[in-house]
Coordinates of C-alpha atoms in Angstrom, one line a residue:
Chain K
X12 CA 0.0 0.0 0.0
X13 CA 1.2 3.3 -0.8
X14 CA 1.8 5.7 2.4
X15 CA 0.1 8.5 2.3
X16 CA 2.2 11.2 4.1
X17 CA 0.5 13.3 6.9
X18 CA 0.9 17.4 6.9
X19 CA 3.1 16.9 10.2
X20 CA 5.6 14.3 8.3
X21 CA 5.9 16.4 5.2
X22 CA 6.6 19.7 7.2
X23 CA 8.8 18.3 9.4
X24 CA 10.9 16.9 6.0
X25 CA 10.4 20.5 4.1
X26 CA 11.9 21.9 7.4
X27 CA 14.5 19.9 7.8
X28 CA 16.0 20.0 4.3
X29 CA 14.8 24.0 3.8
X30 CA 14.4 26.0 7.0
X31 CA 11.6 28.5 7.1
X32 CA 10.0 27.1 3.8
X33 CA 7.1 26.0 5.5
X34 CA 3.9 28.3 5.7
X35 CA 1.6 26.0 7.8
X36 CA 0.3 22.8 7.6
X37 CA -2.7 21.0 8.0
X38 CA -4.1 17.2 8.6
X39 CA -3.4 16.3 4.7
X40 CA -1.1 18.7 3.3
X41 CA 2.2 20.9 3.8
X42 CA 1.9 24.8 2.7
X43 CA 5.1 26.3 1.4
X44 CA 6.2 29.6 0.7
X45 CA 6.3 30.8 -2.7
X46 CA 9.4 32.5 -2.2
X47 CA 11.2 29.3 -0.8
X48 CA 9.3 26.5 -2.9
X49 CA 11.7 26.0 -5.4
X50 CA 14.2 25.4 -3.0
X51 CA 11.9 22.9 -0.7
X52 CA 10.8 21.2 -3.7
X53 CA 15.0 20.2 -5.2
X54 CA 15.5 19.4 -1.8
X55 CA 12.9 17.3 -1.2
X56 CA 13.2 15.5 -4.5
X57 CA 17.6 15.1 -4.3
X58 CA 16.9 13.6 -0.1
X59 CA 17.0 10.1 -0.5
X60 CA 14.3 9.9 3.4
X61 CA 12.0 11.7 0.9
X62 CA 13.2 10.7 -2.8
X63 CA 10.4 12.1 -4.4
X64 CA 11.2 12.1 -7.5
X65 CA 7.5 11.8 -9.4
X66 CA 5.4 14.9 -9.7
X67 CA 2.3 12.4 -10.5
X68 CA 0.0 15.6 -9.8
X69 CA -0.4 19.2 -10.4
X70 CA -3.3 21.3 -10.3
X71 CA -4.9 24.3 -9.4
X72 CA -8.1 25.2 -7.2
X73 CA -10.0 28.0 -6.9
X74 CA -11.0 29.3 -3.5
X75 CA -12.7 33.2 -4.5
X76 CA -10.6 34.7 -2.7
X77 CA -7.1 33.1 -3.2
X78 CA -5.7 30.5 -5.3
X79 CA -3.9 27.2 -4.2
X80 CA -1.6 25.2 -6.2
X81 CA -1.6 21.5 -5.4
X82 CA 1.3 19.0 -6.0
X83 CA 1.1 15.3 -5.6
X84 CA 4.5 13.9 -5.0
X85 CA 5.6 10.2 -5.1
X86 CA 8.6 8.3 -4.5
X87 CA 9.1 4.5 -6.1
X88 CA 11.5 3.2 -4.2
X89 CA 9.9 4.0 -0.6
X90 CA 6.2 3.8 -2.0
X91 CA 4.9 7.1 -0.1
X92 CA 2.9 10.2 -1.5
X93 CA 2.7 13.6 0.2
X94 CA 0.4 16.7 -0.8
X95 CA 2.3 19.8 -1.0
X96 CA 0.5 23.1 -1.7
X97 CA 1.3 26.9 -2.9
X98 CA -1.3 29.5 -2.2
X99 CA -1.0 32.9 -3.8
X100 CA -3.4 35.8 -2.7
X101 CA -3.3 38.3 -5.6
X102 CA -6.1 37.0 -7.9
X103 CA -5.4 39.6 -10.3
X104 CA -2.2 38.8 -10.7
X105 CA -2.1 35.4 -9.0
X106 CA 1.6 34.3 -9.6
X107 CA 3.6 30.9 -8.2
X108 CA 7.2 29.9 -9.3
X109 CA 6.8 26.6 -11.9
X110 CA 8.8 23.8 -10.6
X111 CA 9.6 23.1 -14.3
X112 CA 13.3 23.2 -13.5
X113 CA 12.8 20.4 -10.6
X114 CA 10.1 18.0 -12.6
X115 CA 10.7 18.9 -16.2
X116 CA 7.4 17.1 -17.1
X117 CA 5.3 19.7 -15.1
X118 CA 5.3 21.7 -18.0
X119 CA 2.0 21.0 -19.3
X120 CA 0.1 20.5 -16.4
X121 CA 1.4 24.3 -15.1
X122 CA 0.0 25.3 -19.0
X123 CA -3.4 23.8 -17.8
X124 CA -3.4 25.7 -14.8
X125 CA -2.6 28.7 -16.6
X126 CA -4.9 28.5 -19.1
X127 CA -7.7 27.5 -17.1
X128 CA -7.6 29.2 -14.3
X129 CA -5.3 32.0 -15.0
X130 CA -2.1 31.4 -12.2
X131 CA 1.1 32.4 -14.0
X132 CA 4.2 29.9 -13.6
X133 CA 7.4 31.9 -13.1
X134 CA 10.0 30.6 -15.1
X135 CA 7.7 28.3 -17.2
X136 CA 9.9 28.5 -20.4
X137 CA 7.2 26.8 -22.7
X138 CA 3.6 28.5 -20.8
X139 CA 1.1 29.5 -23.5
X140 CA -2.5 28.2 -23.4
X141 CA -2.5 25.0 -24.2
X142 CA -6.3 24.0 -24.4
X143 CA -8.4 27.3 -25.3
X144 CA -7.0 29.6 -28.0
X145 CA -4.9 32.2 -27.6
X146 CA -7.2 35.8 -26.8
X147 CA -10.0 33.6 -25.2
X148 CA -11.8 35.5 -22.9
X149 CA -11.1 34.7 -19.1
X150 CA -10.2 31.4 -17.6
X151 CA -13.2 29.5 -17.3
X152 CA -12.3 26.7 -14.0
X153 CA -12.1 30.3 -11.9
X154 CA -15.3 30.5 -9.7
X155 CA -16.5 34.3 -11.4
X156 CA -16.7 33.1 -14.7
X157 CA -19.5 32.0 -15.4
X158 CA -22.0 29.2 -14.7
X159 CA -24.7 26.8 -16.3
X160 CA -26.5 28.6 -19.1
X161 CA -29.7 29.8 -18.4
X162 CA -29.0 29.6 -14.1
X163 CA -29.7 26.0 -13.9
X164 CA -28.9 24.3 -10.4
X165 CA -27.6 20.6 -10.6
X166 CA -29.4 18.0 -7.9
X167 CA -32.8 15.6 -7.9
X168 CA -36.1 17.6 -7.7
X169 CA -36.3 18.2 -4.1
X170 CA -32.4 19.3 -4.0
X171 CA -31.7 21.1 -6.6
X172 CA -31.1 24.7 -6.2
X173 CA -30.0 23.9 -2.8
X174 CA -26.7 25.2 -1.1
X175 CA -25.7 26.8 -4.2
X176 CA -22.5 28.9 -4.0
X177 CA -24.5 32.1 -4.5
X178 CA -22.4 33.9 -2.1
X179 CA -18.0 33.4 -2.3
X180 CA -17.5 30.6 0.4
X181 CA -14.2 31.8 2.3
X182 CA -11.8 29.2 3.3
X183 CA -14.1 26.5 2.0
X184 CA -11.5 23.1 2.9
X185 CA -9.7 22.8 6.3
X186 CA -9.2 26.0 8.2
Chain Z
X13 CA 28.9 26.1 -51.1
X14 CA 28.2 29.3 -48.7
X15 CA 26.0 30.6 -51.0
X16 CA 23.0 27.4 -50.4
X17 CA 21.1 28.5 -47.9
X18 CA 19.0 25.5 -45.8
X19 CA 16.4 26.7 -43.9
X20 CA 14.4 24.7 -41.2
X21 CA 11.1 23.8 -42.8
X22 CA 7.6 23.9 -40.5
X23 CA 5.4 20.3 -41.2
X24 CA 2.1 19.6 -39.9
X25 CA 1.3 16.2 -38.4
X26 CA -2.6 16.2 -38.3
X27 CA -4.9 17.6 -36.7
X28 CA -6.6 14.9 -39.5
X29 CA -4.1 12.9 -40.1
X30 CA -4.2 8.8 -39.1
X31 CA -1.8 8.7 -36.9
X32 CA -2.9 11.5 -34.2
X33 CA -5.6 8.9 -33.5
X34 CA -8.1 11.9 -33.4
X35 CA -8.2 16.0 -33.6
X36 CA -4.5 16.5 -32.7
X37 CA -2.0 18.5 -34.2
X38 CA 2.0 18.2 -33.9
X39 CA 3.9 21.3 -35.3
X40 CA 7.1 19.8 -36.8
X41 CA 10.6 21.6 -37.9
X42 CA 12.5 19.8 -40.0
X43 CA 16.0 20.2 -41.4
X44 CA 15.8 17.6 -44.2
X45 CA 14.7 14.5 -43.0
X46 CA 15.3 15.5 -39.2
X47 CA 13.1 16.6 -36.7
X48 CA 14.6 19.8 -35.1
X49 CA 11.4 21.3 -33.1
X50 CA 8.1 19.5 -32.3
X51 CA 5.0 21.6 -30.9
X52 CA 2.0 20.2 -29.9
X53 CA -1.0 22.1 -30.9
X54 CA -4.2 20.9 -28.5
X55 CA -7.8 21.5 -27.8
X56 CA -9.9 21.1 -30.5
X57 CA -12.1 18.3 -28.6
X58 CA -11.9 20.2 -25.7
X59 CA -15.2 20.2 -23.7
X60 CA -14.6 22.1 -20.1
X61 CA -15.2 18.7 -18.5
X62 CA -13.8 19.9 -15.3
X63 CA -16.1 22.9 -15.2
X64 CA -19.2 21.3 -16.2
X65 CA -18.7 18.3 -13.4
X66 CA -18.9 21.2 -10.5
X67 CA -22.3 21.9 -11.3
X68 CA -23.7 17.9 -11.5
X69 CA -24.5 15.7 -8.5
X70 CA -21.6 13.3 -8.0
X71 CA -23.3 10.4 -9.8
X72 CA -24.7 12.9 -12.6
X73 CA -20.4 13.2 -13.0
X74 CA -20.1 9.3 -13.6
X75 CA -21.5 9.5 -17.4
X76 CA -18.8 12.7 -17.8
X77 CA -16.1 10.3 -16.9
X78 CA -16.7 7.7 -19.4
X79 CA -16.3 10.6 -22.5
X80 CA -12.9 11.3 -21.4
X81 CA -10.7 8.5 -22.6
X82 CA -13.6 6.5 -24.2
X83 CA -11.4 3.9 -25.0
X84 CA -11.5 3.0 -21.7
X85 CA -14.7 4.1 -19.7
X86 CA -14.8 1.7 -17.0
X87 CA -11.0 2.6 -15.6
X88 CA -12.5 6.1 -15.7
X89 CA -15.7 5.0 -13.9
X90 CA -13.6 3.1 -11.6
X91 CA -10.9 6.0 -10.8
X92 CA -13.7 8.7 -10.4
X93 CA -15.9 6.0 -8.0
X94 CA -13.2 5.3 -6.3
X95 CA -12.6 9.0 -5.4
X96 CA -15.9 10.0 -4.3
X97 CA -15.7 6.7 -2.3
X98 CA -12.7 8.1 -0.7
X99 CA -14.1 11.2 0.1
X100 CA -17.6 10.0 1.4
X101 CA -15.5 7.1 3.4
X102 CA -17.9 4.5 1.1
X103 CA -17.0 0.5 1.7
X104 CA -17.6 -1.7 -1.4
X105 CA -19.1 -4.9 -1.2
X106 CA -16.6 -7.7 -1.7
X107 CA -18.4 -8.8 -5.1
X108 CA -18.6 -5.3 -6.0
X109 CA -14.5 -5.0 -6.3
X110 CA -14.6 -8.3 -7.5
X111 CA -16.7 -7.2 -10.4
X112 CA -15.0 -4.0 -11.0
X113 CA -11.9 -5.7 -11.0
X114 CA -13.1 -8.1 -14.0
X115 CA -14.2 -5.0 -16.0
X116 CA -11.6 -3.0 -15.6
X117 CA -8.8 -5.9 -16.7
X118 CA -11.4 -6.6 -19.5
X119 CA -11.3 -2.9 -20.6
X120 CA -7.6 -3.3 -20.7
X121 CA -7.6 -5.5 -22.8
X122 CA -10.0 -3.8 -25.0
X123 CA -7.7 -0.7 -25.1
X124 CA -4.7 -2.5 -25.6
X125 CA -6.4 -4.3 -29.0
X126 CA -6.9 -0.8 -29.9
X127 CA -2.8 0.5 -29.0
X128 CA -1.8 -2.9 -30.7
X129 CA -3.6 -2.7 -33.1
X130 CA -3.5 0.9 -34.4
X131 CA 0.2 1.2 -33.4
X132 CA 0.8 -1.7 -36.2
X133 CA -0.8 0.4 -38.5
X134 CA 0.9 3.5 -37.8
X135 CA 4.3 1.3 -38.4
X136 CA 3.0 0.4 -41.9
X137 CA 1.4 -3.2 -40.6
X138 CA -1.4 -2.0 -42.8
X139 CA -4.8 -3.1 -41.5
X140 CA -4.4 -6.6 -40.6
X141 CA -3.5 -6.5 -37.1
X142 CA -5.8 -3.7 -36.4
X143 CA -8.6 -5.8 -38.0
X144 CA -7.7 -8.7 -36.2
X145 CA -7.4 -7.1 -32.9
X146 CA -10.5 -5.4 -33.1
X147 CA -12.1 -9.2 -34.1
X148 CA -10.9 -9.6 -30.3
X149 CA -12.0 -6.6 -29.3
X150 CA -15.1 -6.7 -30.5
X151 CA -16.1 -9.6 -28.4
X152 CA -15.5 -7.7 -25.4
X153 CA -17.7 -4.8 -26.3
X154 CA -20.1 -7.8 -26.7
X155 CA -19.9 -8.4 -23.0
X156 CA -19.9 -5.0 -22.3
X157 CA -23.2 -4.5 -23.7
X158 CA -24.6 -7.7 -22.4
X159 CA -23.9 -5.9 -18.8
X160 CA -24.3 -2.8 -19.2
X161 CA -26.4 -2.0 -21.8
X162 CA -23.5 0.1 -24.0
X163 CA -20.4 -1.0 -25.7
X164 CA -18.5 2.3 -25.3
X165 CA -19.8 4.9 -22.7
X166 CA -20.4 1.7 -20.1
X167 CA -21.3 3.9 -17.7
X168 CA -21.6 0.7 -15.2
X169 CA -20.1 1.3 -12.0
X170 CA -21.7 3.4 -9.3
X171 CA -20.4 5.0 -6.4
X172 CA -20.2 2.1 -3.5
X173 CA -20.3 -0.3 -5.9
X174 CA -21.2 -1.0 -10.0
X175 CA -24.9 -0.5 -11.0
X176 CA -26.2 -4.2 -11.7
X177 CA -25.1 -7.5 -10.9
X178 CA -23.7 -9.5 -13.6
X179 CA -26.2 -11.6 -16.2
X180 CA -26.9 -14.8 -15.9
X181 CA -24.7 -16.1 -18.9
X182 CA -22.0 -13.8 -18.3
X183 CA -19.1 -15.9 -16.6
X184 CA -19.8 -18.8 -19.4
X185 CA -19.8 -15.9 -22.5
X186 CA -16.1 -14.4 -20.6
X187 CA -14.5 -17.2 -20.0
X188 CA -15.2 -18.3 -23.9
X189 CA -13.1 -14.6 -24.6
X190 CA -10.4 -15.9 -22.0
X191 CA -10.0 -19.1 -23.7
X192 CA -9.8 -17.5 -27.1
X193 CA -7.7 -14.6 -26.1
X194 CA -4.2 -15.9 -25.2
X195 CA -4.3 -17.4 -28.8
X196 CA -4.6 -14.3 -30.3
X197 CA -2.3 -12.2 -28.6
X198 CA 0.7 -15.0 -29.5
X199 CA -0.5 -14.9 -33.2
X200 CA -0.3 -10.6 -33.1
X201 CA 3.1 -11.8 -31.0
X202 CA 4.5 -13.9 -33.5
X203 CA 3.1 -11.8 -36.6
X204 CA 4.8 -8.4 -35.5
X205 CA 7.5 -9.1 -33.1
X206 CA 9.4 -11.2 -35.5
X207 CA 9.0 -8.8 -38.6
X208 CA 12.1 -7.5 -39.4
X209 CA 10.0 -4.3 -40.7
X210 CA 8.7 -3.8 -37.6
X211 CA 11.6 -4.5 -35.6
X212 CA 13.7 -1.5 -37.5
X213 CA 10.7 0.8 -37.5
X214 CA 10.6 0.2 -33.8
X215 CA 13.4 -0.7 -32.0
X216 CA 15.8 2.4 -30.9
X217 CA 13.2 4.4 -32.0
X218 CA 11.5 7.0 -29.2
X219 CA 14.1 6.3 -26.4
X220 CA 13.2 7.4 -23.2
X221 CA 15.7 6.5 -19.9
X222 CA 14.8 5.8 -16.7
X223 CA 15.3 9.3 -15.5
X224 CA 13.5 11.0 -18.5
X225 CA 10.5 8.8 -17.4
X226 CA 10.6 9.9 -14.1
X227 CA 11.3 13.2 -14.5
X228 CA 8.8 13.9 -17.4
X229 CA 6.0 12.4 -14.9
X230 CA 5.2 9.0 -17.3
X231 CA 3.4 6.7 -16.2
X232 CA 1.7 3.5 -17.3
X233 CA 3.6 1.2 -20.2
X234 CA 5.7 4.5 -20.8
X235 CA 7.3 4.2 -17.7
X236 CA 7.4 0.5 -17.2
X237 CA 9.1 0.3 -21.1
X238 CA 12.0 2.3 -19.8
X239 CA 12.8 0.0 -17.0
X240 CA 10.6 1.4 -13.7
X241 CA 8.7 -1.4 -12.2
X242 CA 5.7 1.2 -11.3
X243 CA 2.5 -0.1 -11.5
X244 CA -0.4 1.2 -9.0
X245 CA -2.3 -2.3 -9.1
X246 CA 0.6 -3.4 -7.2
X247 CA 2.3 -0.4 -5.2
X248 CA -1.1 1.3 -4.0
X249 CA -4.0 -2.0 -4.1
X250 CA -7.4 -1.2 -4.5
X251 CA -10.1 -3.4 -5.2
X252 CA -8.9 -6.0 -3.5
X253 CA -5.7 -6.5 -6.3
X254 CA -3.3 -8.1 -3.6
X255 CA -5.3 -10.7 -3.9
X256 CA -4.3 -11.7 -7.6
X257 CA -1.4 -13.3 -8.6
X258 CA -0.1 -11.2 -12.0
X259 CA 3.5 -9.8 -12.9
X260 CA 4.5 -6.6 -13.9
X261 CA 6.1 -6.7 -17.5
X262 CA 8.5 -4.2 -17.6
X263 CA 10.8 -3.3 -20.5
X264 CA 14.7 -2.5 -20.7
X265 CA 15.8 0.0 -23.7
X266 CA 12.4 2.0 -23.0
X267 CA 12.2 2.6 -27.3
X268 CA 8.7 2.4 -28.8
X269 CA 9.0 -1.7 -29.4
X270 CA 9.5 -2.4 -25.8
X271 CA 6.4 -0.1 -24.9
X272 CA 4.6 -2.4 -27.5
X273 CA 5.6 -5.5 -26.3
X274 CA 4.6 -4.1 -22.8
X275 CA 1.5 -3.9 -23.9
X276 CA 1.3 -7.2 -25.5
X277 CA 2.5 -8.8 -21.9
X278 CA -0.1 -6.6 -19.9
X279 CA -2.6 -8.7 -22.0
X280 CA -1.7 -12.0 -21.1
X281 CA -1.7 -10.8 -17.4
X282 CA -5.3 -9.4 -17.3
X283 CA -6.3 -12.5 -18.6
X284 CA -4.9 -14.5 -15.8
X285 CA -6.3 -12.0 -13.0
X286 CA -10.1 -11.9 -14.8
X287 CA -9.3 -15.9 -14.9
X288 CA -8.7 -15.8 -10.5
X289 CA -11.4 -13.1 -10.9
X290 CA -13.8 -15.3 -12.2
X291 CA -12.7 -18.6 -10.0
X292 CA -13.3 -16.5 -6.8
X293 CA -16.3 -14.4 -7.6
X294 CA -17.9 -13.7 -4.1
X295 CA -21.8 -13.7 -3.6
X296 CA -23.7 -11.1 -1.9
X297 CA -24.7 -7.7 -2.9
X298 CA -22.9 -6.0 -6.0
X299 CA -23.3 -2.4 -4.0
X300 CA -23.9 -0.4 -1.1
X301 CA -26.6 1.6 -0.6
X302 CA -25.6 5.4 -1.3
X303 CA -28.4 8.4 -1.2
X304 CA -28.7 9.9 -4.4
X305 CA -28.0 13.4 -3.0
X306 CA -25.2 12.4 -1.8
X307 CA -22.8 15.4 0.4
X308 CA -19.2 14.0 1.1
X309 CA -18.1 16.0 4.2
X310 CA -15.4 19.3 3.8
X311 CA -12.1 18.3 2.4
X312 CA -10.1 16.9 -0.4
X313 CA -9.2 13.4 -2.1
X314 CA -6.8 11.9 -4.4
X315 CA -7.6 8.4 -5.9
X316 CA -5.9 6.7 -8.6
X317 CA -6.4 3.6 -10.8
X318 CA -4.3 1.9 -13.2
X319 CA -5.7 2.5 -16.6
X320 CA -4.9 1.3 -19.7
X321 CA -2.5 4.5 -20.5
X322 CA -1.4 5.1 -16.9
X323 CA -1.4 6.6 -13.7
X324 CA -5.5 7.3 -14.2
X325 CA -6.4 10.2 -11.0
X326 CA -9.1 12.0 -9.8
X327 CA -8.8 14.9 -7.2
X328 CA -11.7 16.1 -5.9
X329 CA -12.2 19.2 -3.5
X330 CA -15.9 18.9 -1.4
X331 CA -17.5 21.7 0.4
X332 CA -20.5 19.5 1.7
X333 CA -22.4 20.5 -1.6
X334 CA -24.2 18.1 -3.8
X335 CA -21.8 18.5 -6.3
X336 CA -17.8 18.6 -6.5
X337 CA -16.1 21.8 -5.7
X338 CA -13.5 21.0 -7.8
X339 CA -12.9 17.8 -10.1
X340 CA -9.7 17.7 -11.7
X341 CA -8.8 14.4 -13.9
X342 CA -5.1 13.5 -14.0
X343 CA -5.0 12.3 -17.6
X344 CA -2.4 9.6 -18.4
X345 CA -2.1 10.2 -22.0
X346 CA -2.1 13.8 -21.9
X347 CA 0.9 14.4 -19.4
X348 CA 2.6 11.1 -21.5
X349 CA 3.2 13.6 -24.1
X350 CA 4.9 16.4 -22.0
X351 CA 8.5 14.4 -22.9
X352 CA 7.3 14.2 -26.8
X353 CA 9.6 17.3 -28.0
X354 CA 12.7 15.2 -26.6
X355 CA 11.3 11.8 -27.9
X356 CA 11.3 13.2 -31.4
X357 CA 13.8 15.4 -31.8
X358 CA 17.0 14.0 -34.0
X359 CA 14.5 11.7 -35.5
X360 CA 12.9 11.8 -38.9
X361 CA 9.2 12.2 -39.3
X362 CA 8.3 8.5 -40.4
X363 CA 9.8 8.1 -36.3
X364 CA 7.1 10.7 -35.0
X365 CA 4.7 8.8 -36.2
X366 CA 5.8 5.4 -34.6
X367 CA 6.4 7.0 -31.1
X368 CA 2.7 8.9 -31.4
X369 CA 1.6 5.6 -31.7
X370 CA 3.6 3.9 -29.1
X371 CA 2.2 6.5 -26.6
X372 CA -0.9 5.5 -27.3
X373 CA -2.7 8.7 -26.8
X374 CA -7.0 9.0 -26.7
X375 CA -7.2 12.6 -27.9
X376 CA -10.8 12.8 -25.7
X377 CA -8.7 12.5 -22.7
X378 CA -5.8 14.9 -23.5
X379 CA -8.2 18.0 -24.2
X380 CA -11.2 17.0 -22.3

């Protein structure tokens, strides 16, 4: 069975092997700092307690308010996976390092991100839209966009149209 | 001779051409006969599948799955299920996984008639081996239909479990497949790994190392044809796969003819776990009872199945609503071609053709 790494485990590594890379953690997942990522992520994939060396993962999630970048990380040899994540805050310009030069083949899961949900990849040498043409209006897996035509709600007769995101949930997973 | 002047010239591989397997375009430069650039131009099937599935019910998002890589819908029924199952904390009923497990080795096999097949064809095998392994092929859609009511959207299994139990003449109607199966995999065997065509079209053609592999995020036969002994039925069990007795084929040079032959061992493997399948099939219910509206509690999950291309995940975010907050799919054969600039390069054309085909990609999955 593949271990699945708690938050505690995988900060407790990132801290280790980066000091001060760590923005808070949580049951599932680590939170690292933009700034330091880069450097928490070649760390973590060069320790051989860690060895994760296969970004099976990457996507982006949409919280109204701020974006978070999720990484699924897995070693072979020791048969774990951990959950790292990258929040940026600035929707307007909502920017996270790429980890392109650590896992070369993130390249076109970052260029899904980017295209769907509009977070630039710093020093993603190949980012373009990759899906939706080039001048397409908006990034349509962000919350705002828009929804169902003609303001349909999704559920069976009695519970459709309920609890319907009318108003941005804040912090919506794990506080 | 300064005063011949070469320049690189642009080619474009599809986005109708046979050997993208569907709407997909790949931007070529070429100095003569070599590659120099390759850029993949994407998206014409895509459908905003991700968007669409956060305003369904989780079980309206089941159908959604199958279109993605409808080569294989019940390993994309299965991954998503098993998900939402996650989420929810859902148990499956023992002849549930049982079940599942049968049609998910069966739809591997069904997809790997198609690779096989169409990657024969896209060497210059033309149209017999595709013909014959879609004979094969064929049959399986048969029992497909027979339990589910559709040959290529199944649309069978259900969260908690798969949607009806299995017909009466099933088990006699797969085990006649099973019996005629391992025939017809060492006649494809014998007719295409021993062709000298095929071998030099193949063989050193598409290399990709170990650490390319790893690096570039393969998974599936990709990364077991270079050499990594990965596969999720074994590392991470679900379903109840410990259970089975099966190898992992693995390949050494990692060109496009081990990935092939891969693929031709994978075979003969599913058939001997749908064969222990079949031996051991528990009674009881075939699922749990779920309610339709069904509200995982806050939080986030990561399953993963192995599909027919690869590492096949879903990642779903809840916020106790009826439907996903967010449903991302980890496509196998759309991050299998993030290393296809450094596949081709150095090759000729005719190569980029052979190592499209040896990835094996199902254009419905990579735009989505």
């Amino acid at each position: 069975m593949t271990r699945e790494l708690v938050g505690e485990e995988l900060a407790a590594h990132a801290e280790r092997l980066a000091p001060g890379s760590v923005a808070k953690t949580t049951a599932t997942a680590c939170y690292l700092r933009p700034e330091r990522a880069i450097e928490a992520f070649q760390a973590l994939r060069r320790d051989s307690q860690t060895d994760l060396i296969h970004l099976t993962n990457l996507c982006g999630v949409d919280f109204w308010d701020h974006f978070e970048v999720v990484y699924h990380l897995q070693s072979f040899d020791r048969n774990h996976i951990g959950v790292f994540k990258v929040e940026t805050w600035d929707r307007e310009k909502a920017v996270v390092p790429s980890v392109m030069p650590v896992w070369f083949g993130a390249w076109m899961q970052e260029c899904e991100a980017y295209d769907l949900l509009g977070i630039h990849f710093e020093g993603n040498t190949r980012q373009h839209r990759i899906l939706l043409w080039e001048g397409f209006p908006g990034h349509p897996l962000r919350k705002d966009w828009l929804s169902m035509p003609g303001g349909l709600q999704p559920g069976l007769s009695e519970f459709a149209g309920t609890a319907r995101r009318e108003t941005p949930p804040v912090r919506v997973v794990e506080d | 001779m300064s005063a011949i002047k070469s320049e690189p010239f642009i080619l474009n591989i599809g986005p109708q051409h046979p050997s993208t397997h569907g709407v997909f375009r790949v931007r070529v430069s070429v100095d003569g006969e070599q590659i120099v650039d390759a850029e993949m131009v994407m998206g014409y099937l895509h459908r905003s599948m991700e968007k669409l599935a956060e305003e369904r019910t989780y079980t309206q998002n089941i159908p959604f799955t199958d279109r993605t890589d409808y080569l294989s819908s019940m390993s994309n029924n299965l991954g998503y299920c098993l998900a939402v199952e996650k989420l929810a904390g859902i148990g499956v009923p023992a002849r549930g996984d049982a079940i599942r497990v049968i049609m998910a080795e069966f739809q591997r096999l069904a997809s790997h008639c198609m690779a096989v097949g169409a990657f024969a064809n896209d060497t210059g095998a033309w149209q017999t081996p595709v013909m014959w392994s879609f004979r094969e092929r064929e049959n399986i859609l048969d029992l497909f239909e027979m339990t589910s009511g559709a040959r290529l959207t199944c649309n069978y299994m259900r969260i908690g479990g798969v949607a009806f139990d299995l017909p009466k003449d099933f088990v006699p109607a797969a085990q006649k497949i099973l019996d005629s199966l391992p025939k017809f995999i060492d006649e494809i065997d014998e007719l295409l790994s021993g062709n000298e065509i095929f071998l030099v079209r193949t063989k050193n053609v598409g290399v990709v190392s170990p650490e390319l592999a790893a690096n570039a995020s393969l998974s599936g036969p990709m990364l077991r044809g270079s050499g990594i002994a990965w596969d999720i039925r074994k590392a991470d069990p679900y379903c109840g796969y410990e259970k089975y007795d099966f190898e992992i084929p693995i390949g050494y040079r990692g060109d496009s003819f081990d990935r092939f032959s891969v693929r031709l061992e994978e075979m003969r493997q599913s058939v001997k776990i749908i064969r222990q399948a079949l031996a051991g099939l528990p009674g009881g219910p075939h699922s749990t009872q779920v309610p339709l509206a069904l509200r995982p509690p806050k939080g986030e999950a990561y399953a993963r199945v192995e599909g027919p291309r690869g590492e096949l995940g879903y990642y779903l975010v809840s916020d106790e609503g009826p439907s996903p907050y967010r449903f991302h799919i980890r496509p196998p054969s759309f991050i299998n071609l993030s290393a296809l600039r450094e596949m081709t390069v150095g090759g000729t054309v005719a190569d980029a053709i052979v190592v499209l085909g040896s990835i094996d990609i199902v254009v419905g999955e990579i735009d989505r």
